[in-house]
Structures are given as C-alpha cells and as structure tokens.
C-alpha cells in the first residue's frame, strides 16, 4: 500500500454460498474428507494480508463477516432445536465471525447474500478498513472491487477452482472471470489447500481435525458389539485353551 499505516485494518468478508460448495467438495469428493477450519482460515488470512498490505512493526486488526445464503431459523416456519446449522454457527462465533443472514426474498433464489456488497462498501466509505479480503467465486460480487477502488481500498480475492464427478456427471466449479479481473489481488485457494493437508501436530492446518475418514458403510461401534455378543454366545468350555479357575473347579 502507498501509505504507511499505524494499524492495518482488514475486512474479511466470507461468501457463505461459495463456502458451502467448497466444504461439500472437500468433505465428499476430495481425499481430505474434511471441512475448512474457520479459525485456521482466519489465521492464514491474517498472515497473508500482513505480508501483502502491511509493513514491519505494523499491528493488524481483522474484522470478520460471514454472509449466510439462508435466512435465520427464527424466520423459518420450523426451527430445529439442535441442528447442524446451530453447531456451524457456533464454530463461526468461536472464530470471531459476525454472521449476517440473507433476506427471505433472496434466499428463495438460493444464491449468494448480496448484502455483503453494501456492507463492505459502507466499511470502505467510513474508513473502517484499509483493505478487503473477499472469499467468493460468484460473479454477483464483481462490482464490489471497483467500488472499493474508488475509495482507495484494495481487494484481495480468495477464489476456488475444482472439478469432480457426481455420479457419472462431471462438475466444474470456477471463480468468475469478471470478479477475478476486477480484484486487485487474487489467490487460488485450491493450491493453498494442497499445502495444508489435515494432519495432527502440524504447525498449520486449514481443515478441521480429527482427520480420520471412514468408509460410508463402516460402523465401528456395531462391529465392536457384534464381537462382544459372539464371545458371549460362545461357551467357554468349547475354547481349546479354556481352564477352570480353582473356585469354579471346586464346584465340579
């Protein structure tokens, strides 16, 4: 950046629609079989933004926002008591993300939450941020980098490109070319992800642990119970190495 900052203020805006697709890919189709760790991802963004926009001795503050493609549970006809979405949002809160829900009208179209554009623009206008980090692949956000540029705020885009087979059908997920061209900086996150496979005791991870993928039809608990039941059904006297204890032998 052209001017030296006493504190580097970074706005990290995460498109939940893109993240949903990315997590589905890494959980179901990629060899990792894991989801992104929000806290670890935020830490990676902090380090990268510091190298890109900061300078030696400059502290950094990150304002993190997650934009749901869905509406709040309270706005739905039925609200599950203990759902996976509740646990998901707790993970976001623990990582320091402020959660923004989609409007009911936009959620019907099942796409990105476009309120992100207005909120990020306001942050830039009121000088709450010095740089924006946007995690998205969606072309609906392509107007945002130019709007921020007029306010003197650079945009770092974190995009994803991947492909996989869904049954016999190939699926291609690409970062929108217009969004990529409009952003001042771009990182191919699929390449970054390959550098940080989920491992125990690793210095850095981008994915959640524990990493212990099991086949879809495996059931360790059921196998354990079956083994116990088989041992109970088998008469001890039938075992070749069976010996009666002194107490049992005394009973005849």
mmCIF file of C-alpha atoms in Angstrom, residues 13 23 30 37-38 54 59 69-70 78 80 84 102 105 152 165 168 174 183 216 223 245:
data_model
loop_
_atom_site.group_PDB
_atom_site.id
_atom_site.type_symbol
_atom_site.label_atom_id
_atom_site.label_comp_id
_atom_site.label_asym_id
_atom_site.label_seq_id
_atom_site.Cartn_x
_atom_site.Cartn_y
_atom_site.Cartn_z
ATOM 1 C CA UNK A 13 -15.838 -10.937 4.070
ATOM 2 C CA UNK A 23 -16.892 -27.558 2.073
ATOM 3 C CA UNK A 30 -11.664 -34.665 -2.093
ATOM 4 C CA UNK A 37 -11.491 -24.640 9.904
ATOM 5 C CA UNK A 38 -12.691 -21.036 10.283
ATOM 6 C CA UNK A 54 1.369 -4.287 5.951
ATOM 7 C CA UNK A 59 -0.130 -4.480 14.031
ATOM 8 C CA UNK A 69 -27.138 -17.803 1.860
ATOM 9 C CA UNK A 70 -30.009 -18.723 4.225
ATOM 10 C CA UNK A 78 -39.924 -24.627 11.553
ATOM 11 C CA UNK A 80 -34.837 -27.338 14.561
ATOM 12 C CA UNK A 84 -26.142 -28.920 12.298
ATOM 13 C CA UNK A 102 -29.971 -13.490 3.917
ATOM 14 C CA UNK A 105 -36.755 -12.973 -0.840
ATOM 15 C CA UNK A 152 -8.757 3.747 -2.165
ATOM 16 C CA UNK A 165 -17.590 -36.453 -10.640
ATOM 17 C CA UNK A 168 -21.210 -40.058 -13.960
ATOM 18 C CA UNK A 174 -14.792 -21.913 -11.231
ATOM 19 C CA UNK A 183 -9.953 -7.627 -7.962
ATOM 20 C CA UNK A 216 -19.616 -44.631 4.266
ATOM 21 C CA UNK A 223 -18.638 -54.300 14.892
ATOM 22 C CA UNK A 245 -10.361 -71.305 37.837
#
